[in-house]
mmCIF file with all atom_site columns, C-alpha atoms in Angstrom:
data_model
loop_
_atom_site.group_PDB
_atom_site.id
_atom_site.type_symbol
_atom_site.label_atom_id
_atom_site.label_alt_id
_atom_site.label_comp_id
_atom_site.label_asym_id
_atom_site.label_entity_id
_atom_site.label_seq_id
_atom_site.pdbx_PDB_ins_code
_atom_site.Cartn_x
_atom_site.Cartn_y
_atom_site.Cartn_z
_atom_site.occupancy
_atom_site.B_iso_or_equiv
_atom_site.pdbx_formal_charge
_atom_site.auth_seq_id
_atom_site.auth_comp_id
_atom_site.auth_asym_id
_atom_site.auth_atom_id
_atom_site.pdbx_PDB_model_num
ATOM 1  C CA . UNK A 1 1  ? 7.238  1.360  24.683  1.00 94.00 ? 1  UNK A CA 1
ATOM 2  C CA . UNK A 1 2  ? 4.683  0.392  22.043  1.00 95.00 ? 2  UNK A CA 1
ATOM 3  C CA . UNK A 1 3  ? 5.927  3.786  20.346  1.00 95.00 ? 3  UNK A CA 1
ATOM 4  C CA . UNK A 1 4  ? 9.437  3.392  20.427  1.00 95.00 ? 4  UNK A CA 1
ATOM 5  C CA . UNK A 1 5  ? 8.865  -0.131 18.852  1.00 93.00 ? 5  UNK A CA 1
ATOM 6  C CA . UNK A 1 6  ? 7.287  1.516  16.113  1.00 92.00 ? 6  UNK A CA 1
ATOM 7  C CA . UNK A 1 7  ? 9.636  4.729  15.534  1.00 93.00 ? 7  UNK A CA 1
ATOM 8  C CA . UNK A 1 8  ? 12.307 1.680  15.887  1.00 93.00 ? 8  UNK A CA 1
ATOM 9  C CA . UNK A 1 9  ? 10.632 -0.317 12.687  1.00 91.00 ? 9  UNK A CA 1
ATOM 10 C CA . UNK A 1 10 ? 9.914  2.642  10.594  1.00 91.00 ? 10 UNK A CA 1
ATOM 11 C CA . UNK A 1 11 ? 13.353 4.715  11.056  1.00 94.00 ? 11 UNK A CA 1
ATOM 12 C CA . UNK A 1 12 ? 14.663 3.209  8.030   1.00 92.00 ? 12 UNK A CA 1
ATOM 13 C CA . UNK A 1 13 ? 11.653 4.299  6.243   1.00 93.00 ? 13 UNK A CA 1
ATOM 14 C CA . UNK A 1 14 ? 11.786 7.942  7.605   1.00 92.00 ? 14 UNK A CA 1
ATOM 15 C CA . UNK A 1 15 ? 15.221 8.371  6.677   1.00 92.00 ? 15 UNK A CA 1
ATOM 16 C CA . UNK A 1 16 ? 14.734 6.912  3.237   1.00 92.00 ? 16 UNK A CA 1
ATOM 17 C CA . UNK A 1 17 ? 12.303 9.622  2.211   1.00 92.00 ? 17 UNK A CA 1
ATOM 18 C CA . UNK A 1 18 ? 14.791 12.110 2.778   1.00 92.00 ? 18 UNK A CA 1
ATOM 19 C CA . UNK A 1 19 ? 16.988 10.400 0.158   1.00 91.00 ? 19 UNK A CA 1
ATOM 20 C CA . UNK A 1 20 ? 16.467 13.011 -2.588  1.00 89.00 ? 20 UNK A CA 1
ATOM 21 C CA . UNK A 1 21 ? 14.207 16.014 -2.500  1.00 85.00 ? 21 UNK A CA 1
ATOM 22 C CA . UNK A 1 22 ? 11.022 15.932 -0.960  1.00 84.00 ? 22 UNK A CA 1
ATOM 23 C CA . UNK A 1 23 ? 8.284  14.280 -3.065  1.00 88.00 ? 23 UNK A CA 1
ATOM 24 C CA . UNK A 1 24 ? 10.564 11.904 -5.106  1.00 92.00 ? 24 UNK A CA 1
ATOM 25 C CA . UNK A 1 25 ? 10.810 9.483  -3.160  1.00 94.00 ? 25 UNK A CA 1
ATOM 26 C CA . UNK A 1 26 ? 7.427  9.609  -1.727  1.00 93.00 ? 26 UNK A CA 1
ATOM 27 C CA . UNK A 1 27 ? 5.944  9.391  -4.722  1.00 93.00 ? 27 UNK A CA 1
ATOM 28 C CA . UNK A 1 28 ? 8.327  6.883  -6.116  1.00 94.00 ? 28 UNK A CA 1
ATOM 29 C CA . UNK A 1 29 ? 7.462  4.913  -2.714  1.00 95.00 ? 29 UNK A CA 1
ATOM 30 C CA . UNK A 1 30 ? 3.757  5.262  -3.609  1.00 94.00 ? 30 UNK A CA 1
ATOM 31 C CA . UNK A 1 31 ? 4.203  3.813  -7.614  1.00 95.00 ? 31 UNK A CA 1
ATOM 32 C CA . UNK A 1 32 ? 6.616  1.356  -6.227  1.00 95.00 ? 32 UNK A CA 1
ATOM 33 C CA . UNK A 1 33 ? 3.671  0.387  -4.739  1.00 96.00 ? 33 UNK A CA 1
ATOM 34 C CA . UNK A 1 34 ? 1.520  0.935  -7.415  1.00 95.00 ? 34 UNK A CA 1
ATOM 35 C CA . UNK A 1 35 ? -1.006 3.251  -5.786  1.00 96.00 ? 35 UNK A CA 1
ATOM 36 C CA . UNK A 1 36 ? -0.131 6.391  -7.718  1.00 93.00 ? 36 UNK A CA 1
ATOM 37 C CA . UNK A 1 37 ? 1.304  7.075  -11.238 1.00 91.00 ? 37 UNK A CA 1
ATOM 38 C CA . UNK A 1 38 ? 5.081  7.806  -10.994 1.00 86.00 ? 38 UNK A CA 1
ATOM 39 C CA . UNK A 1 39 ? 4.576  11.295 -12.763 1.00 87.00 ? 39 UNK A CA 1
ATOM 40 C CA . UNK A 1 40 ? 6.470  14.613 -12.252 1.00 86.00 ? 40 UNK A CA 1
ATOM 41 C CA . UNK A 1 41 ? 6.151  18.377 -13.258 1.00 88.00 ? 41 UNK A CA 1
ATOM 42 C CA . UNK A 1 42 ? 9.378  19.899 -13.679 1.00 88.00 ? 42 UNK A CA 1
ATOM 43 C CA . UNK A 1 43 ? 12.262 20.474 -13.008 1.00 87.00 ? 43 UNK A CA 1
ATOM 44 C CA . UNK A 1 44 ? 11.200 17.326 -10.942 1.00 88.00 ? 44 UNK A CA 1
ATOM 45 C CA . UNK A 1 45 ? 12.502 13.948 -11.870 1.00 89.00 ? 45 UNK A CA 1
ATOM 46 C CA . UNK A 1 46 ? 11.981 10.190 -11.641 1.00 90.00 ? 46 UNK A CA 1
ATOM 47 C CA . UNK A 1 47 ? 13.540 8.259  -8.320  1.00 89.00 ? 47 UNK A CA 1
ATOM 48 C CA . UNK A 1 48 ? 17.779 7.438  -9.361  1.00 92.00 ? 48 UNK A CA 1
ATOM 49 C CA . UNK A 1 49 ? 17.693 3.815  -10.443 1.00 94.00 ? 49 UNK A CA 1
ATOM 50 C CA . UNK A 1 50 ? 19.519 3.344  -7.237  1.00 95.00 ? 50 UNK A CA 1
ATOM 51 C CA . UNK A 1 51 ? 17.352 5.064  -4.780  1.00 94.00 ? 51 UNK A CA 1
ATOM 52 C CA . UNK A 1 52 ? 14.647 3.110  -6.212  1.00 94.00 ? 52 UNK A CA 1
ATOM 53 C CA . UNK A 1 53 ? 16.094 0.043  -5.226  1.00 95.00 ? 53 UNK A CA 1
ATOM 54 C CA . UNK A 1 54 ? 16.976 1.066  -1.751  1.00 95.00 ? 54 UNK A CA 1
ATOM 55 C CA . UNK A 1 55 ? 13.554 2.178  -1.488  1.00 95.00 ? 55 UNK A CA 1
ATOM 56 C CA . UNK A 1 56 ? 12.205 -0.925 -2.562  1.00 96.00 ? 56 UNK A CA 1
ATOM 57 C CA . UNK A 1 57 ? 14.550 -2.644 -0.207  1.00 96.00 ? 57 UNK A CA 1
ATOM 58 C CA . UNK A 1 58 ? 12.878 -0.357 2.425   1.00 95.00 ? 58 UNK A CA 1
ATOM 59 C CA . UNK A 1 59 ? 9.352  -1.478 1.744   1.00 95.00 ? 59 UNK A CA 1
ATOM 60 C CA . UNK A 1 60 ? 10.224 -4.984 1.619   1.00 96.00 ? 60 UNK A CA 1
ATOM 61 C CA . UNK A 1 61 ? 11.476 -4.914 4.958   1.00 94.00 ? 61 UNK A CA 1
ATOM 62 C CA . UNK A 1 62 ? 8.446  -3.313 6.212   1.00 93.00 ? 62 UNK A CA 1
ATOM 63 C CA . UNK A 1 63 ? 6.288  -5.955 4.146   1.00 93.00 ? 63 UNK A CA 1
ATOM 64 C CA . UNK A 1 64 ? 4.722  -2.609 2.420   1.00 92.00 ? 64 UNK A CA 1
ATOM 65 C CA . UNK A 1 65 ? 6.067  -4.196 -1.011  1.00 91.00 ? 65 UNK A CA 1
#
């Protein structure tokens, strides 16, 4: 039960870092938090001004932000 309650809280969050390809919005997650530098190697880019704000949404809800 204590599981499920957890998977339950964080599903937004697990689906949200599958927004764009895998590490933008990890790492955009992580700056957003301001634990790491928000800094890509090609042909990698920055988090879409609009994914950033549902990922900030995201964290918010989780009280991670």
């Amino acid at each position: 039960a204590q599981a499920r309650d957890l998977h339950r809280r964080c599903f937004r969050l697990f689906t949200g870092i599958f927004m764009d390809t895998n590490p933008i919005p990890i790492k955009g997650a992580l700056a957003l938090q301001g634990l790491i530098e928000e800094v890509y190697r090609p042909p990698l880019t920055p988090l879409r001004p609009e994914a950033r704000e549902k990922m900030a949404k995201i964290l918010k809800e989780l009280k991670l932000l």
